[in-house]
Coordinates of C-alpha atoms in Angstrom, one line a residue:
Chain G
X1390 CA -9.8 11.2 40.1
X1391 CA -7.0 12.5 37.8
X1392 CA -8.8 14.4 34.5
X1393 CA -6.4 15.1 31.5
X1394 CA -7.2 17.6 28.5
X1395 CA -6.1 17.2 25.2
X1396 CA -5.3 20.2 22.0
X1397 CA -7.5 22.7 22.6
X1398 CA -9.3 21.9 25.6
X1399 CA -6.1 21.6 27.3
X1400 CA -5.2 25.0 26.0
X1401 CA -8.1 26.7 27.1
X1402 CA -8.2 25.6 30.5
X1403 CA -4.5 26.2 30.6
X1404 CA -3.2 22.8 32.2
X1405 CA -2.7 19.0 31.2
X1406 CA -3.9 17.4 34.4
X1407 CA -5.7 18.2 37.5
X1408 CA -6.6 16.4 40.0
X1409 CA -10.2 16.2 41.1
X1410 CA -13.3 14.9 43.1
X1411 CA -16.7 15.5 42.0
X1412 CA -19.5 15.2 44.5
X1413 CA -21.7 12.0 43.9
X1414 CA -24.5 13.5 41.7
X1415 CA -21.4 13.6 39.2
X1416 CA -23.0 10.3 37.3
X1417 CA -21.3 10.8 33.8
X1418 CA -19.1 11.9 31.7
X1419 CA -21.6 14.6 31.0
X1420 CA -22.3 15.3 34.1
X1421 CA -18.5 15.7 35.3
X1422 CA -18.2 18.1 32.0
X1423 CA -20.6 20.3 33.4
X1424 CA -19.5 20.9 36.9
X1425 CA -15.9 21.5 35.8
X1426 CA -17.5 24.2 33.7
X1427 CA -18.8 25.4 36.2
X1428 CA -15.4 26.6 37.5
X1429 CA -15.7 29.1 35.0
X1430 CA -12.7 30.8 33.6
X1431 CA -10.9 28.3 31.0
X1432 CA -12.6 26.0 32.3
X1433 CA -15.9 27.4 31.4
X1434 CA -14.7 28.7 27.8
X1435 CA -13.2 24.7 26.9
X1436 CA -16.3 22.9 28.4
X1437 CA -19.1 25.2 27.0
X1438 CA -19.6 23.1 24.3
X1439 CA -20.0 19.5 25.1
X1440 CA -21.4 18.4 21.1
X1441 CA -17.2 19.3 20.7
X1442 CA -15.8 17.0 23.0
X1443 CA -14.8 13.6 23.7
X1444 CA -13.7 11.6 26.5
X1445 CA -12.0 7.9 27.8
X1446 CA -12.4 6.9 31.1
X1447 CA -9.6 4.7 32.4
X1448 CA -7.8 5.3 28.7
X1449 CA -10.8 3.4 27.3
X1450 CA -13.3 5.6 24.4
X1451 CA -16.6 6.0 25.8
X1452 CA -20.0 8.3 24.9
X1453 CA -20.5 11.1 26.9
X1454 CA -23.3 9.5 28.9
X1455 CA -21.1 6.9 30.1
X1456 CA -20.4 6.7 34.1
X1457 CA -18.0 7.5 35.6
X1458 CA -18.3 5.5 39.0
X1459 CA -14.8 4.2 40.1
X1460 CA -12.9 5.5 37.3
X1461 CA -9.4 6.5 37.7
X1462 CA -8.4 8.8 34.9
X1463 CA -11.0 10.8 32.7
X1464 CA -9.6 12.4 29.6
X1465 CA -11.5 15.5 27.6
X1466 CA -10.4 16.0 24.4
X1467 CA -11.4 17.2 20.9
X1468 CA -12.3 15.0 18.5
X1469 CA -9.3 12.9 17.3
X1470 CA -7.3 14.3 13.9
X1471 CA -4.0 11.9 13.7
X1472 CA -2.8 9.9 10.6
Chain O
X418 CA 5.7 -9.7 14.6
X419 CA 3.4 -6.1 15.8
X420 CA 5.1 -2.9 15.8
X421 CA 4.0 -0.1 17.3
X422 CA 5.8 3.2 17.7
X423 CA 4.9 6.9 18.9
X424 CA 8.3 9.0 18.3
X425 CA 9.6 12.5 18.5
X426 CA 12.2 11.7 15.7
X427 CA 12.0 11.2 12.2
X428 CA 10.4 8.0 11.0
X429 CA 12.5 6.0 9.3
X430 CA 10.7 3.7 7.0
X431 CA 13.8 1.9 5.5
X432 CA 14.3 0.4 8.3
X433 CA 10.9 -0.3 9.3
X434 CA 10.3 -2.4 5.9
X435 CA 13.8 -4.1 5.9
X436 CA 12.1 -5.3 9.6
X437 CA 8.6 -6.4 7.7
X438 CA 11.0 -8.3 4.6
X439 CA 12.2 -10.5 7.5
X440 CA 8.5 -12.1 8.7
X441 CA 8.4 -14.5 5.7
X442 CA 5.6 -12.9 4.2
X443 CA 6.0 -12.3 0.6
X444 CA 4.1 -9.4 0.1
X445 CA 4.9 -6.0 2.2
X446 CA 2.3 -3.3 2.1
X447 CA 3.0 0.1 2.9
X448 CA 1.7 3.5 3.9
X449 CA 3.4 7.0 4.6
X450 CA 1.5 10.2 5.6
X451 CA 3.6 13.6 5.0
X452 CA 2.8 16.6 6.4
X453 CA 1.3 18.5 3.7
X454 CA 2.1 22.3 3.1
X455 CA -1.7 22.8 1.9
X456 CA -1.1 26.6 1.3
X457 CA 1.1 27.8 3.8
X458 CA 1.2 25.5 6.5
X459 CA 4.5 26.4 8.7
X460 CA 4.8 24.0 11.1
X461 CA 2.0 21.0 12.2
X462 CA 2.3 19.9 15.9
X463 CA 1.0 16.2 16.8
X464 CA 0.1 16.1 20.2
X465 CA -1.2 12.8 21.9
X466 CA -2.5 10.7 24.9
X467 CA 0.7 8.7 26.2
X468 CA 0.0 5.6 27.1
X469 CA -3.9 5.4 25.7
X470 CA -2.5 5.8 22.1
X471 CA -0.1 3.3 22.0
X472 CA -2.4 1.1 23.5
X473 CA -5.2 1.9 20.4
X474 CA -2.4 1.2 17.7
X475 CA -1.3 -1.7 19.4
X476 CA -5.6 -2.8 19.0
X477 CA -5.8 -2.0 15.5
X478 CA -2.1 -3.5 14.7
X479 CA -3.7 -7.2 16.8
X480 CA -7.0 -6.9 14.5
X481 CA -4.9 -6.5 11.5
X482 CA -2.7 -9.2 12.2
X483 CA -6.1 -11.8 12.9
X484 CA -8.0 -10.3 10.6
X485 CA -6.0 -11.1 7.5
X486 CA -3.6 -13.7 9.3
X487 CA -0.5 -10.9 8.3
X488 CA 2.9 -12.2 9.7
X489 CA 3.8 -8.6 10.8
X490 CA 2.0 -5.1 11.1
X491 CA 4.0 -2.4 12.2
X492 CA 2.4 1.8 12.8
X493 CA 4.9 4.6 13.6
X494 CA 3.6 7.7 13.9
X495 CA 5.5 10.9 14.8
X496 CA 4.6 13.8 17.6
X497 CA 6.2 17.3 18.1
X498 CA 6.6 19.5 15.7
X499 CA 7.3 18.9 12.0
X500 CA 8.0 20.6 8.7
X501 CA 5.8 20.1 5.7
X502 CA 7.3 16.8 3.6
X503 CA 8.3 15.2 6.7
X504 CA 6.8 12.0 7.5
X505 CA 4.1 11.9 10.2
X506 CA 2.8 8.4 10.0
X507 CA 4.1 4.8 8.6
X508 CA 1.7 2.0 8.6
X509 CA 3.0 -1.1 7.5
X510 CA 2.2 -5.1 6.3
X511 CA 3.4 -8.3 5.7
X512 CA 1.3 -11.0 4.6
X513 CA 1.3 -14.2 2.5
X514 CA -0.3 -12.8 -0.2
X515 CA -0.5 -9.1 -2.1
X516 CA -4.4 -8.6 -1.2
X517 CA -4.0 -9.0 2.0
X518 CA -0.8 -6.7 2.7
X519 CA -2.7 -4.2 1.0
X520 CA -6.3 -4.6 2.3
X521 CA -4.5 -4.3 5.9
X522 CA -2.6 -1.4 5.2
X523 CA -6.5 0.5 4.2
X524 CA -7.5 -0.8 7.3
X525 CA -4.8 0.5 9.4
X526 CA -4.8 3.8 8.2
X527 CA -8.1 4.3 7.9
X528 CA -9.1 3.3 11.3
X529 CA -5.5 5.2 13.1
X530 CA -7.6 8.1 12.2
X531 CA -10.7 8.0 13.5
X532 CA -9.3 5.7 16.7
X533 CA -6.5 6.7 17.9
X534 CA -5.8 9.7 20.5
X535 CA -4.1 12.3 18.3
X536 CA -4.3 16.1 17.5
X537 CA -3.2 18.2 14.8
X538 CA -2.6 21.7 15.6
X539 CA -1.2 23.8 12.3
X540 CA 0.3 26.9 12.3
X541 CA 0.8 29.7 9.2
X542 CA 2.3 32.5 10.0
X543 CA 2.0 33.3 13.4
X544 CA -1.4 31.8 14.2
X545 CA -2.1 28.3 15.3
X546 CA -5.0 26.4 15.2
X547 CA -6.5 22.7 16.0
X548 CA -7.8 20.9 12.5
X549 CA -11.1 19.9 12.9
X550 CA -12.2 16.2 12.6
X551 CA -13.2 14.9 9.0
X552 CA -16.5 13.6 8.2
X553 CA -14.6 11.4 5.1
X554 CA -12.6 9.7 7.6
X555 CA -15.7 8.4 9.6
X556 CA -16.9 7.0 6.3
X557 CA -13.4 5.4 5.7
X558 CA -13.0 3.9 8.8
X559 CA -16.4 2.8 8.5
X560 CA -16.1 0.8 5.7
X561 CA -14.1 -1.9 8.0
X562 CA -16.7 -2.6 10.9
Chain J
X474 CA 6.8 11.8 -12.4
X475 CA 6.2 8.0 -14.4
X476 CA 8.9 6.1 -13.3
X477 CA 9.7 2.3 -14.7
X478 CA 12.4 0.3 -14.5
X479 CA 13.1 -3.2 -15.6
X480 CA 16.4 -4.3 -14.2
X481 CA 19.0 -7.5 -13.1
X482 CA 20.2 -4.9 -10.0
X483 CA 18.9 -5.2 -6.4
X484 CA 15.9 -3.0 -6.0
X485 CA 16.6 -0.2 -3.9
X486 CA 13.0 1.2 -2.6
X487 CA 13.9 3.3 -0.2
X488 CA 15.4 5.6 -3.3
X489 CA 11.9 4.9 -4.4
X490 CA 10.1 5.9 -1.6
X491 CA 12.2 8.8 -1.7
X492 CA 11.5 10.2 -4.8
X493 CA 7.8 9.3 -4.5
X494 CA 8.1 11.7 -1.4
X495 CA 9.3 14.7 -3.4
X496 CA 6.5 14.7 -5.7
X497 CA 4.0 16.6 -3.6
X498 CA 1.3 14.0 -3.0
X499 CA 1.2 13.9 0.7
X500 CA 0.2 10.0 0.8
X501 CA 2.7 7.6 -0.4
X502 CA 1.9 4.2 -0.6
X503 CA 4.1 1.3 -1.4
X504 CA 3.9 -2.5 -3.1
X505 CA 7.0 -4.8 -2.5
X506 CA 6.9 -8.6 -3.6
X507 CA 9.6 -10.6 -2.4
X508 CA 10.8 -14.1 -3.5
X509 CA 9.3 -16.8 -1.7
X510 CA 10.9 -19.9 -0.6
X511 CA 7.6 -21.7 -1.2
X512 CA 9.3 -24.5 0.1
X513 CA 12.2 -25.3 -1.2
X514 CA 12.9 -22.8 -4.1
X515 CA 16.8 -22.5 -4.3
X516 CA 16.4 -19.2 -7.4
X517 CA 13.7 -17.9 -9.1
X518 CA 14.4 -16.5 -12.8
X519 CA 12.6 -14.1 -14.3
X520 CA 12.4 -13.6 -18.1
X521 CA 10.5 -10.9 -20.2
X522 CA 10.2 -9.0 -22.9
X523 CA 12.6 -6.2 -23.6
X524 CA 10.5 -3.0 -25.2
X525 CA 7.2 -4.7 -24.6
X526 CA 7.8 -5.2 -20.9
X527 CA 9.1 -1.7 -20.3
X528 CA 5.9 -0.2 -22.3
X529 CA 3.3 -2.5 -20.8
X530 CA 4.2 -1.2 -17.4
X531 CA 4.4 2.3 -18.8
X532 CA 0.6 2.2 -20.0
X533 CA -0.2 1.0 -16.9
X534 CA 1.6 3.6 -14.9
X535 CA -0.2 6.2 -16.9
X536 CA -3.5 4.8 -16.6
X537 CA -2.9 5.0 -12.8
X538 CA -2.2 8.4 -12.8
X539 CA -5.1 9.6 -15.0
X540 CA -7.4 7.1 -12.6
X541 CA -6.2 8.4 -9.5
X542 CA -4.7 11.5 -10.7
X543 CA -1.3 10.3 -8.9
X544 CA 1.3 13.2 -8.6
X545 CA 3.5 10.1 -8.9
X546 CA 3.9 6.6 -9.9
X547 CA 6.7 3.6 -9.8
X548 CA 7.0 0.6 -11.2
X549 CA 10.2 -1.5 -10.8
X550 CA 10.9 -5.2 -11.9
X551 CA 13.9 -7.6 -11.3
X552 CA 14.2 -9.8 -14.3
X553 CA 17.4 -12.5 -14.2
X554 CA 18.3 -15.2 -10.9
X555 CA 17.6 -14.2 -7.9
X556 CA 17.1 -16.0 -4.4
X557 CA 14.4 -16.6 -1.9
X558 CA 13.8 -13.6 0.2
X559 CA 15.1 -10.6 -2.9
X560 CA 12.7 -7.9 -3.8
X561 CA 10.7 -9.4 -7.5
X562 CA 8.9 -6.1 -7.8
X563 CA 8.1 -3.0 -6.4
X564 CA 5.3 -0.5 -6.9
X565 CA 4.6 3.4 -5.5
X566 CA 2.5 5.8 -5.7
X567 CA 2.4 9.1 -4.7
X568 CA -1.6 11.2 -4.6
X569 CA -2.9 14.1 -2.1
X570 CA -4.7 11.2 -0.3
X571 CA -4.5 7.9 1.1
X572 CA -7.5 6.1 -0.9
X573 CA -5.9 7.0 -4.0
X574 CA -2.7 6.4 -3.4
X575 CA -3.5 2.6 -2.0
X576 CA -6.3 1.5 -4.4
X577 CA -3.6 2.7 -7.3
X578 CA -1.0 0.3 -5.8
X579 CA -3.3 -2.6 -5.7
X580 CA -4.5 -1.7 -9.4
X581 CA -0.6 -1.6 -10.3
X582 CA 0.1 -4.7 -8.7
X583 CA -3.2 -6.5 -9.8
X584 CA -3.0 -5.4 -14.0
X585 CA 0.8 -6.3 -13.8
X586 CA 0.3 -9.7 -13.0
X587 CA -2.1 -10.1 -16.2
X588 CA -0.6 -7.3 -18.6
X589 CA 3.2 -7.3 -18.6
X590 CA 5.1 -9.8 -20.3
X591 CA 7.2 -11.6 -17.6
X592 CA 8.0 -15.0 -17.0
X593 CA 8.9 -17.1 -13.7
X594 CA 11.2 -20.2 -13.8
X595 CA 12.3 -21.8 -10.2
X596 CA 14.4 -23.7 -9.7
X597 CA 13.8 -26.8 -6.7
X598 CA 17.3 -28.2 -6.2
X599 CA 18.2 -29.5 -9.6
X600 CA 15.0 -29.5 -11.0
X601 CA 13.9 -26.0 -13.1
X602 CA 10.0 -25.3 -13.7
X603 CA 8.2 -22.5 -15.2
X604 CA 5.9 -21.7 -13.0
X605 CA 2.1 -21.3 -14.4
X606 CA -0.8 -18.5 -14.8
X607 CA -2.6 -18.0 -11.7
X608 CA -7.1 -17.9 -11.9
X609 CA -7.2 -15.7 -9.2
X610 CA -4.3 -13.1 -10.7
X611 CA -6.3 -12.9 -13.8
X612 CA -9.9 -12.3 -10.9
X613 CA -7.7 -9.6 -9.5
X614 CA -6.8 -7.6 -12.5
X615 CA -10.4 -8.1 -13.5
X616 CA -11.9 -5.8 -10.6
X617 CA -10.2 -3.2 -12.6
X618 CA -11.4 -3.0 -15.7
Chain S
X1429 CA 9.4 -11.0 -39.9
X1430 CA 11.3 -11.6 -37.0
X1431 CA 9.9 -13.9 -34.3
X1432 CA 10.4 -13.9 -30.7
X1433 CA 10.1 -17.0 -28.4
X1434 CA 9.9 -17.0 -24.7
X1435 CA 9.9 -18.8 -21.4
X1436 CA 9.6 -23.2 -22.2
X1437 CA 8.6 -21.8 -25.7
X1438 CA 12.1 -20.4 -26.0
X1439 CA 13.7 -23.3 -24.1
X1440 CA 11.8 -26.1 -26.3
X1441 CA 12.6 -24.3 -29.9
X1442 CA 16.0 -24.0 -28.9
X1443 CA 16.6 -20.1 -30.0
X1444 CA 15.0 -16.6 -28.6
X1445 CA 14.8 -15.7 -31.8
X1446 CA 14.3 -16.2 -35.4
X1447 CA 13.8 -15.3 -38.9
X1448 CA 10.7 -16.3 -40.9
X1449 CA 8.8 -15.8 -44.4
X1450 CA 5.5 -17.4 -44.1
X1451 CA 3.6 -17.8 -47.4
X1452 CA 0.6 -16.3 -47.8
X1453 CA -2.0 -18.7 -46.8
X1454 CA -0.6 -18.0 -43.0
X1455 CA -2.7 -15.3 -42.2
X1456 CA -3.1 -15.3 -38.5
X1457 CA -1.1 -15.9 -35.4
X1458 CA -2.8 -19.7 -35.1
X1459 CA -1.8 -20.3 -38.7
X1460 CA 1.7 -19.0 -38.1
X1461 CA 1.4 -21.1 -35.0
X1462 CA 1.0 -24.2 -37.0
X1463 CA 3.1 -23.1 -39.9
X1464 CA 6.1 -23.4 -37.8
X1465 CA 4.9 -26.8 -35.7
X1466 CA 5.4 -28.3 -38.9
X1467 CA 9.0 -28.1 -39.2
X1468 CA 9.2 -30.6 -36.3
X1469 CA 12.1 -30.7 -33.9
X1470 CA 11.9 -28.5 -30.8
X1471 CA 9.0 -26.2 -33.3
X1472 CA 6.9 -28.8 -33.1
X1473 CA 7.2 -30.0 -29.5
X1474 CA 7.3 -25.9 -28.5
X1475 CA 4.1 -25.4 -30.4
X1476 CA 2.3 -28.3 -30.7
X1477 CA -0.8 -27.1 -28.1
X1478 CA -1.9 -23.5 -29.3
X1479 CA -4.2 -23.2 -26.7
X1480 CA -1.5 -23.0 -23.9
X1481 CA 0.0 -20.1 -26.1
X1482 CA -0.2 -16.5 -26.0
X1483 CA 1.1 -13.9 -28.7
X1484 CA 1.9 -10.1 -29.2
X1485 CA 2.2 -8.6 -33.0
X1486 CA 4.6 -5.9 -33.2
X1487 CA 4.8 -5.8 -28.9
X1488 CA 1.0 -5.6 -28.8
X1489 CA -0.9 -8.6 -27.0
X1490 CA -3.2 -10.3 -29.2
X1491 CA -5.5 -13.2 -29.6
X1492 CA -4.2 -16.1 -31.4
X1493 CA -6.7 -15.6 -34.1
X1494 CA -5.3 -11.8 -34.6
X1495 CA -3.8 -11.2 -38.6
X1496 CA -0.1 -11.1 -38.9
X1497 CA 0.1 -9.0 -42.3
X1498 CA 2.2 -6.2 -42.1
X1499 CA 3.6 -7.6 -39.0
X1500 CA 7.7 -6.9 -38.5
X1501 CA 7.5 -8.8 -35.4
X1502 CA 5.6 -11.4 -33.9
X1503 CA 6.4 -13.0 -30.3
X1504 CA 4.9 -16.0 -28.9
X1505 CA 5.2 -17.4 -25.5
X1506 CA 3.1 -19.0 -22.8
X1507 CA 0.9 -17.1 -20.2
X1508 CA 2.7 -14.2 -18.2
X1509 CA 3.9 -14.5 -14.4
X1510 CA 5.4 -11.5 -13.5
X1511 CA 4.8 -9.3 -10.2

């Protein structure tokens, strides 16, 4: 599963993509936030906060409780500031 | 006609309402975003989700077009880095009538903001730092679902 | 900066857009209306009021600004022949945000139809017709008062 | 008192413009109206339905039944249809 950060999150955990494979109690979006926290280091100081984040799975905006299950791409990002 | 861009380089809106005079819609609606100096502001840096935001522009340009039966919708919005007074967004309409053009333009705007992947990051002086969402635009893009 | 021009020349908005842009408001938003074929219309004329026209659009422009408190407002008019497809009018403003900015176009647009002393004659091969008030114009301007 | 004529009002009358020294029974704009109808020709076919008319007393819009003393110049001319 290919995760992408965004702004901040991306700065903190110090890269734009990785490449991952959470074990099969990873159900959500929530859920996959927390055990990359668990990494700690960047990872830990971006992730510490879920209330601050957002996420698309498969490019598509979804709540934080949504699955994961099959997904290809899971972005973590800020909330969005354009325009 | 739906035009959507995400550029590097300057946004040049001549060009993109010469394009939206051409639809046969009478009335053209328009919208431009400058980066504001707001006290110091040196730089702002846009920084987006390739791919995923085109896609949600491309959405809100189709729901646009239905919605108020525009002949052409067109959003351009600029990444990188940028100086205060340059443009970072253009949202534009064309439509049979006035209300419409306009109407659609609010719309476009307002909902780029709260649905589109992007991220501000200012800097003054030498420190940077990401602008926090807006309550105000939840309301505005609100005011369309 | 009021700006408001009544003129037989080609209207040149991206000047306008321009010099909206330099006022300091970062949200520019734009008004064209363009001549419409409406099947068959070979030139539109447009007649008006010299003084009265010019200061009709000037009361409104300064009402927009005081409304809205616009860093910047334009009104420009065409008046004499012109063909299907040419710029009639155009109208800009320039506020710190995006609301203002758009809901003063529309209120430009809207009161101008109603307020300023212009007239439309087209003419259909070799037939010429002045063309008459609109219900729904004089609707539209209402929401405004 | 100068009068101004636009648009078919302009076209029927035959001139833009005109001078005019209504006596002093003509007190309002529909009295002026009618004042000059009765001279017949293009006045009267201009003029002959008030109610399609609009006027402005020294470049201010008023209603028909608005007073024209003191007026240096009154224009009259069918609904506007600009924008």
């Amino acid at each position: 599963m290919q995760i992408l950060y965004f702004a901040w999150v991306r700065e903190r955990i110090g890269v734009g993509q990785e490449v991952a494979a959470p074990p099969a109690d990873v159900v959500t979006v929530a859920d996959l936030i927390d055990w990359l926290a668990a990494r700690g280091g960047g990872h830990a100081e971006a992730l510490a906060e879920p209330a601050k984040l957002r996420a698309a799975v498969d490019q598509a905006f979804v709540a934080l409780d949504a699955p994961i299950a099959g997904a290809r791409e899971v972005a973590i990002f800020p909330p969005v500031t354009g325009g | 006609m739906i035009r959507v861009v995400v550029t590097g380089e300057a946004i040049d809106i001549a060009a993109e309402l010469a394009s939206l005079e051409t639809t046969g819609g009478g009335a053209v609606a328009s919208f431009t975003g400058l980066v504001r100096d707001d006290g110091g502001v040196a730089e702002l840096f846009l920084e987006h989700y390739p791919g995923a935001t085109e896609a949600a522009l491309a959405r809100l340009a189709e729901e646009a077009v239905v919605r108020w039966s525009l002949m052409g919708a067109t959003v351009v919005h600029r990444v990188g880095g940028m100086a205060p007074g340059e443009r970072i967004v253009f949202v534009g309409t064309a439509a049979p009538h006035r209300a419409a053009a306009l109407e659609a333009c609010s719309f476009l705007i307002d909902r780029l903001k709260t649905d589109a992947p992007f991220w501000k990051r200012e800097t003054r002086g030498d420190a940077a730092s990401w602008v926090g969402e807006r309550g105000s635009d939840h309301t505005a893009a609100g005011r369309w679902r």
